[in-house]
Tab-separated table of C-alpha atoms in Angstrom:
chain	number	residue	atom	x	y	z
A	184	MET	CA	-0.556	-0.233	0.023
A	185	THR	CA	1.076	4.161	-0.758
A	186	ILE	CA	0.581	5.550	2.277
A	187	ASN	CA	0.619	9.836	1.269
A	188	PRO	CA	-0.444	12.361	3.774
A	189	VAL	CA	-2.298	14.810	3.707
A	190	PHE	CA	-1.350	18.362	4.291
A	191	THR	CA	-4.800	20.739	4.455
A	192	ASP	CA	-5.158	23.988	3.966
A	193	ALA	CA	-6.456	25.448	6.718
A	194	THR	CA	-3.224	24.104	9.001
A	195	PRO	CA	-0.291	25.945	8.167
A	196	LEU	CA	2.006	23.285	9.999
A	197	SER	CA	4.879	25.561	8.586
A	198	ALA	CA	3.675	27.141	12.303
A	199	VAL	CA	3.786	25.041	14.110
A	200	SER	CA	7.364	24.051	14.921
A	201	SER	CA	8.492	26.647	13.187
A	202	GLU	CA	11.862	28.398	14.969
A	203	GLU	CA	9.956	32.098	15.550
A	204	GLN	CA	6.610	30.817	17.006
A	205	PHE	CA	8.720	28.500	19.431
A	206	ARG	CA	11.281	31.759	20.398
A	207	ASP	CA	8.081	33.854	20.553
A	208	ASP	CA	6.118	31.025	22.558
A	209	VAL	CA	9.000	30.887	25.073
A	210	LEU	CA	9.779	34.567	25.191
A	211	VAL	CA	5.819	35.814	26.282
A	212	GLY	CA	6.085	32.440	28.666
A	213	LEU	CA	9.491	33.749	30.464
A	214	THR	CA	7.865	37.238	30.989
A	215	ALA	CA	4.744	36.177	32.575
A	216	ALA	CA	4.437	36.470	35.607
A	217	GLN	CA	4.832	33.071	37.351
A	218	LYS	CA	6.207	31.951	34.582
A	219	PHE	CA	5.254	29.037	32.077
A	220	ILE	CA	6.922	26.914	28.881
A	221	PRO	CA	4.807	25.716	26.237
A	222	ALA	CA	3.820	21.843	26.927
A	223	LYS	CA	3.926	20.801	23.556
A	224	TYR	CA	7.822	22.048	23.336
A	225	PHE	CA	8.209	18.749	25.119
A	226	TYR	CA	8.404	16.403	21.863
A	227	ASP	CA	11.912	17.344	20.110
A	228	GLU	CA	13.667	13.419	19.302
A	229	VAL	CA	15.168	13.412	22.331
A	230	GLY	CA	12.415	14.075	24.919
A	231	SER	CA	9.310	11.503	23.154
A	232	ASP	CA	12.834	8.780	23.258
A	233	LEU	CA	12.004	10.734	27.107
A	234	PHE	CA	8.178	10.001	27.571
A	235	GLU	CA	7.983	6.294	25.513
A	236	ALA	CA	10.876	5.884	28.936
A	237	ILE	CA	8.497	7.183	31.248
A	238	THR	CA	5.647	4.827	30.240
A	239	ARG	CA	8.031	2.000	31.079
A	240	GLN	CA	8.233	3.583	34.603
A	241	PRO	CA	6.420	1.113	37.709
A	242	GLU	CA	5.310	4.680	39.068
A	243	TYR	CA	3.763	5.646	35.536
A	244	TYR	CA	0.305	4.093	35.390
A	245	PRO	CA	-1.714	5.942	32.829
A	246	THR	CA	0.060	4.374	29.294
A	247	ARG	CA	-0.025	0.617	30.401
A	248	THR	CA	-3.813	0.536	32.405
A	249	GLU	CA	-5.626	1.797	28.984
A	250	ILE	CA	-3.927	-0.306	27.207
A	251	GLY	CA	-4.652	-2.973	29.821
A	252	ILE	CA	-8.708	-1.653	29.492
A	253	LEU	CA	-8.268	-2.048	25.564
A	254	ASP	CA	-7.056	-5.031	25.693
A	255	GLU	CA	-10.132	-6.051	28.332
A	256	SER	CA	-12.877	-4.424	26.549
A	257	GLY	CA	-11.842	-3.838	22.473
A	258	ALA	CA	-14.751	-5.794	21.348
A	259	ASP	CA	-16.436	-4.206	23.967
A	260	ILE	CA	-15.756	-0.726	23.124
A	261	ALA	CA	-15.671	-1.421	18.977
A	262	SER	CA	-19.391	-2.430	19.311
A	263	LEU	CA	-20.630	0.840	19.880
A	264	LEU	CA	-19.132	2.145	17.459
A	265	PRO	CA	-21.162	2.229	13.928
A	266	PRO	CA	-20.635	-0.073	11.464
A	267	ARG	CA	-17.877	0.552	8.129
A	268	ALA	CA	-16.735	3.451	10.050
A	269	ASN	CA	-14.213	5.974	9.235
A	270	LEU	CA	-12.073	6.441	11.768
A	271	VAL	CA	-9.877	9.709	12.920
A	272	GLU	CA	-7.305	9.469	15.343
A	273	PHE	CA	-6.479	12.387	16.912
A	274	GLY	CA	-2.383	13.440	18.053
A	275	SER	CA	-2.102	9.790	16.346
A	276	GLY	CA	1.361	9.104	17.243
A	277	SER	CA	2.306	5.514	17.581
A	278	THR	CA	-0.333	2.647	16.796
A	279	VAL	CA	0.219	0.824	20.335
A	280	LYS	CA	-3.405	2.195	21.892
A	281	VAL	CA	-5.630	1.765	18.388
A	282	ARG	CA	-4.397	-1.557	17.268
A	283	ARG	CA	-5.837	-2.942	20.552
A	284	LEU	CA	-9.532	-1.327	18.518
A	285	LEU	CA	-8.098	-2.392	14.884
A	286	VAL	CA	-8.837	-6.265	14.931
A	287	HIS	CA	-12.490	-5.783	16.234
A	288	LEU	CA	-12.941	-3.245	13.496
A	289	THR	CA	-12.857	-6.223	10.534
A	290	ASP	CA	-15.491	-3.795	8.625
A	291	LEU	CA	-13.447	-0.015	8.923
A	292	ALA	CA	-14.730	1.886	5.883
A	293	ALA	CA	-10.835	3.378	6.480
A	294	TYR	CA	-8.714	4.721	9.274
A	295	VAL	CA	-7.543	8.137	9.411
A	296	PRO	CA	-4.507	9.175	11.797
A	297	VAL	CA	-4.612	12.904	12.636
A	298	ASP	CA	-0.425	14.423	13.235
A	299	VAL	CA	1.064	16.863	13.395
A	300	SER	CA	4.999	14.826	12.309
A	301	GLU	CA	4.984	13.497	8.087
A	302	SER	CA	8.237	11.137	8.907
A	303	PHE	CA	5.829	9.919	11.712
A	304	LEU	CA	2.646	9.159	10.607
A	305	ARG	CA	4.718	7.740	6.914
A	306	SER	CA	6.244	5.559	9.163
A	307	GLU	CA	3.469	4.736	11.546
A	308	ALA	CA	1.069	3.926	9.023
A	309	GLU	CA	3.306	1.176	6.377
A	310	THR	CA	3.598	-0.714	9.596
A	311	LEU	CA	0.113	-0.180	10.378
A	312	SER	CA	-0.696	-1.554	6.585
A	313	ARG	CA	2.072	-4.636	6.732
A	314	ASP	CA	-0.829	-5.862	9.469
A	315	PHE	CA	-3.852	-4.377	8.042
A	316	PRO	CA	-2.510	-4.765	4.684
A	317	ARG	CA	-6.934	-4.795	3.691
A	318	LEU	CA	-7.053	-1.478	5.465
A	319	SER	CA	-7.408	1.741	3.727
A	320	ILE	CA	-5.112	4.077	5.610
A	321	GLN	CA	-5.569	7.941	4.068
A	322	PRO	CA	-2.808	9.410	7.184
A	323	VAL	CA	-3.619	13.663	8.030
A	324	ALA	CA	-0.788	16.091	8.107
A	325	ALA	CA	-2.130	18.497	10.899
A	326	ASP	CA	-2.756	19.904	14.252
A	327	PHE	CA	-5.909	18.471	15.593
A	328	THR	CA	-6.460	21.240	18.070
A	329	ARG	CA	-6.944	23.851	15.003
A	330	PRO	CA	-9.497	23.173	12.475
A	331	PHE	CA	-8.820	20.393	9.496
A	332	THR	CA	-10.364	19.122	7.327
A	333	LEU	CA	-11.180	14.814	6.317
A	334	PRO	CA	-9.007	13.455	3.277
A	335	ASP	CA	-11.599	13.916	0.007
A	336	GLY	CA	-12.614	9.933	-0.824
A	337	LEU	CA	-13.637	8.435	2.149
A	338	SER	CA	-16.649	6.719	2.761
A	339	ASN	CA	-19.931	7.556	3.070
A	340	GLY	CA	-20.362	5.542	6.499
A	341	ALA	CA	-20.474	7.301	9.872
A	342	VAL	CA	-17.300	8.593	11.124
A	343	ALA	CA	-16.052	8.073	14.838
A	344	GLY	CA	-12.954	9.366	16.627
A	345	PHE	CA	-10.745	7.946	18.697
A	346	PHE	CA	-8.681	10.070	21.331
A	347	PRO	CA	-6.663	8.351	23.503
A	348	GLY	CA	-3.838	9.086	26.585
A	349	SER	CA	-6.022	10.987	28.562
A	350	THR	CA	-4.267	14.059	26.300
A	351	ILE	CA	-7.646	15.694	27.467
A	352	GLY	CA	-6.343	15.916	30.883
A	353	ASN	CA	-3.494	18.534	29.150
A	354	PHE	CA	-5.882	20.753	28.862
A	355	GLU	CA	-7.440	23.543	30.892
A	356	PRO	CA	-10.803	22.301	31.669
A	357	PRO	CA	-12.966	25.800	29.494
A	358	GLN	CA	-9.788	24.681	26.964
A	359	ALA	CA	-10.658	20.375	27.247
A	360	ALA	CA	-14.331	21.608	26.234
A	361	HIS	CA	-14.102	23.066	23.741
A	362	LEU	CA	-11.316	20.780	22.233
A	363	LEU	CA	-14.435	18.085	21.913
A	364	ALA	CA	-16.718	20.083	20.115
A	365	HIS	CA	-13.637	20.732	17.353
A	366	PHE	CA	-13.004	16.664	17.665
A	367	GLY	CA	-17.405	16.816	17.014
A	368	ARG	CA	-17.195	19.415	14.061
A	369	VAL	CA	-14.486	18.004	11.918
A	370	LEU	CA	-17.005	14.560	12.757
A	371	GLY	CA	-20.063	15.431	12.063
A	372	ARG	CA	-22.823	14.949	13.143
A	373	GLY	CA	-23.834	11.551	14.742
A	374	ALA	CA	-20.566	10.552	15.515
A	375	SER	CA	-19.054	8.891	17.533
A	376	LEU	CA	-15.263	10.105	19.625
A	377	VAL	CA	-13.754	7.155	22.369
A	378	VAL	CA	-11.881	9.221	24.652
A	379	GLY	CA	-8.934	7.894	27.544
A	380	VAL	CA	-9.470	10.118	31.072
A	381	ASP	CA	-6.888	9.687	33.613
A	382	LEU	CA	-9.128	10.041	37.293
A	383	VAL	CA	-9.007	10.941	40.482
A	384	LYS	CA	-6.995	8.822	42.401
A	385	ASP	CA	-4.872	8.344	46.024
A	386	LYS	CA	-2.749	11.793	46.112
A	387	SER	CA	0.818	9.468	46.072
A	388	VAL	CA	-0.038	7.583	43.873
A	389	LEU	CA	-0.459	11.411	41.896
A	390	ASP	CA	2.493	12.498	43.292
A	391	ALA	CA	4.653	9.401	42.593
A	392	ALA	CA	3.562	9.405	38.341
A	393	TYR	CA	4.937	11.806	37.215
A	394	ASP	CA	8.715	11.960	39.004
A	395	ASP	CA	9.743	8.514	38.797
A	396	ALA	CA	12.062	7.382	41.399
A	397	ALA	CA	15.230	6.231	38.678
A	398	GLY	CA	14.270	10.470	37.520
A	399	VAL	CA	12.677	9.829	34.523
A	400	THR	CA	10.850	12.017	34.248
A	401	ALA	CA	13.320	14.748	35.820
A	402	ARG	CA	14.817	14.047	32.318
A	403	PHE	CA	12.505	14.573	30.623
A	404	ASN	CA	10.523	18.492	31.852
A	405	LEU	CA	15.027	19.708	32.507
A	406	ASN	CA	15.477	18.298	28.494
A	407	LEU	CA	12.506	21.703	28.116
A	408	LEU	CA	15.075	23.689	29.038
A	409	HIS	CA	18.659	21.890	26.594
A	410	ARG	CA	16.304	21.987	23.652
A	411	ILE	CA	16.044	25.842	24.310
A	412	ASN	CA	20.148	26.258	24.859
A	413	ARG	CA	20.571	24.172	21.787
A	414	GLU	CA	17.864	25.297	19.052
A	415	LEU	CA	16.983	29.149	20.404
A	416	GLY	CA	20.862	29.884	21.235
A	417	ALA	CA	19.108	30.462	24.624
A	418	ASP	CA	22.140	29.934	27.809
A	419	PHE	CA	20.173	27.786	30.532
A	420	ASP	CA	22.540	26.275	32.259
A	421	PRO	CA	20.034	22.551	33.311
A	422	SER	CA	21.832	21.771	36.150
A	423	ALA	CA	21.160	24.926	37.976
A	424	PHE	CA	17.075	23.704	38.260
A	425	ALA	CA	15.869	21.287	38.954
A	426	HIS	CA	12.151	18.944	38.284
A	427	ARG	CA	9.054	19.430	40.537
A	428	ALA	CA	5.723	18.324	39.544
A	429	TYR	CA	2.614	17.267	42.354
A	430	PHE	CA	-1.037	16.712	42.759
A	431	ALA	CA	-2.556	20.057	43.591
A	432	PRO	CA	-5.908	18.280	44.887
A	433	GLU	CA	-7.956	22.777	43.881
A	434	ALA	CA	-7.865	21.959	40.822
A	435	SER	CA	-7.444	18.063	40.163
A	436	ARG	CA	-4.414	17.971	38.316
A	437	ILE	CA	-1.233	17.387	38.425
A	438	GLU	CA	1.619	20.747	37.908
A	439	MET	CA	4.709	19.447	36.705
A	440	HIS	CA	7.368	22.631	36.897
A	441	LEU	CA	11.011	23.222	37.007
A	442	VAL	CA	13.201	25.152	40.046
A	443	SER	CA	15.627	27.986	40.459
A	444	LEU	CA	18.346	26.448	42.964
A	445	ARG	CA	19.736	29.628	42.357
A	446	ALA	CA	19.282	33.095	42.211
A	447	GLN	CA	20.197	33.725	38.325
A	448	GLN	CA	20.328	35.402	34.939
A	449	VAL	CA	18.910	33.234	31.332
A	450	SER	CA	20.016	35.626	27.791
A	451	LEU	CA	17.619	34.403	24.890
A	452	ALA	CA	17.078	36.445	21.954
A	453	GLY	CA	18.857	39.775	23.057
A	454	ARG	CA	17.043	40.008	25.856
A	455	ARG	CA	17.759	38.755	29.668
A	456	PHE	CA	15.364	36.854	31.960
A	457	SER	CA	15.876	37.298	36.036
A	458	PHE	CA	14.787	33.966	38.361
A	459	SER	CA	14.816	34.160	42.092
A	460	GLU	CA	15.537	31.506	44.071
A	461	GLY	CA	12.787	29.075	44.373
A	462	GLU	CA	10.507	30.235	41.224
A	463	THR	CA	9.302	28.199	38.887
A	464	ILE	CA	9.024	27.571	34.969
A	465	HIS	CA	5.416	26.510	34.784
A	466	THR	CA	5.612	23.989	31.827
A	467	GLU	CA	2.343	21.253	32.586
A	468	ASN	CA	-0.442	20.640	33.877
A	469	SER	CA	-2.306	17.522	33.547
A	470	TYR	CA	-5.939	17.317	35.058
A	471	LYS	CA	-7.367	14.582	36.252
A	472	TYR	CA	-11.817	13.793	35.856
A	473	THR	CA	-14.327	11.311	38.087
A	474	VAL	CA	-16.507	8.948	35.601
A	475	ASP	CA	-19.427	11.960	36.616
A	476	SER	CA	-17.063	15.156	36.328
A	477	PHE	CA	-15.855	14.397	32.868
A	478	ARG	CA	-19.368	12.939	31.679
A	479	ASP	CA	-20.473	17.282	32.318
A	480	LEU	CA	-17.485	17.984	31.025
A	481	ALA	CA	-18.846	15.756	27.749
A	482	SER	CA	-21.827	16.924	27.879
A	483	GLN	CA	-21.617	20.514	27.390
A	484	ALA	CA	-19.208	19.573	24.739
A	485	GLY	CA	-22.149	18.952	23.408
A	486	TRP	CA	-21.297	14.828	23.537
A	487	ASN	CA	-23.600	12.345	25.574
A	488	VAL	CA	-21.716	9.279	27.028
A	489	ALA	CA	-23.108	6.156	25.955
A	490	LYS	CA	-20.802	3.692	27.748
A	491	SER	CA	-17.534	4.263	30.524
A	492	TRP	CA	-15.346	1.575	31.225
A	493	THR	CA	-12.446	1.588	34.190
A	494	ASP	CA	-9.674	-0.645	35.251
A	495	GLY	CA	-10.145	-2.653	39.147
A	496	GLU	CA	-8.654	-0.137	40.568
A	497	ARG	CA	-10.584	2.582	39.148
A	498	LEU	CA	-6.877	3.866	38.028
A	499	PHE	CA	-8.536	5.519	34.814
A	500	SER	CA	-11.127	5.118	32.493
A	501	VAL	CA	-12.136	5.139	28.529
A	502	HIS	CA	-15.604	6.859	27.389
A	503	ALA	CA	-17.659	5.835	24.229
A	504	LEU	CA	-19.624	8.324	23.414
A	505	THR	CA	-22.256	10.419	20.523
A	506	ARG	CA	-22.856	13.167	19.324
A	507	GLY	CA	-26.564	12.927	17.287
């Protein structure tokens, strides 16, 4: 099968990953009262490899728990999707999770992975096509958070979406509702959507998941500073910062920060930024939901929860949503 990723006119990918946008976003973050760096910049090549290593740490439950739910309940989840559907995966990345559904979706009309990286899309699609040779795979290179169009030539069947990994938790709740509404517009009337959502649980479990004993998450967080130095010519001293991650129950979210270990100054793009000892750069939020609070969020975005699944310890959840 020849895999030809589709670029959509509505999504200027050069703006997504350009050095200029990266620089501007970092400058905005470093001039804020609470300094921050957008979490999307974690994922250069080094960061992506480190994240894969994080998912293998014993403390990091989300990936293996979601895969366990998909393995155990994949047939049930697939049965709620329309027959002969076109399945769109938002922010597809690796195909590890969607494979758990594909084995039960033998009549799927097409699989449409959506991701910003053309090379990764092509590689994953070609590998998947070898294992599912009868499946029509139509990758779309696009930023899934922005308007884009689905490929021409999809069947006239229903459209379903797949959004695993609790990525929804990386958005502020109003933004998460907006994103789910955006997915509804992309998929159209009568669509279905399967979403992975991390659940509220004991603070010690959450804290450990984002601050593993081996220090992999710390290296992942600090890699942001190495990337800014390498790509933007800054002079951060990564050894002068430390990783901090904790669950903030009042906001129901994990917060990740880089903590300045001393008073210092950093140069970037001809500007200098001062840090006091203990001052932080906020690098990521990961919101945690209850089954009911996610149901409310989905309802705000125009979706109904048809069914939800959790693991035995109620660490993680998968939800099948429908839209009128």
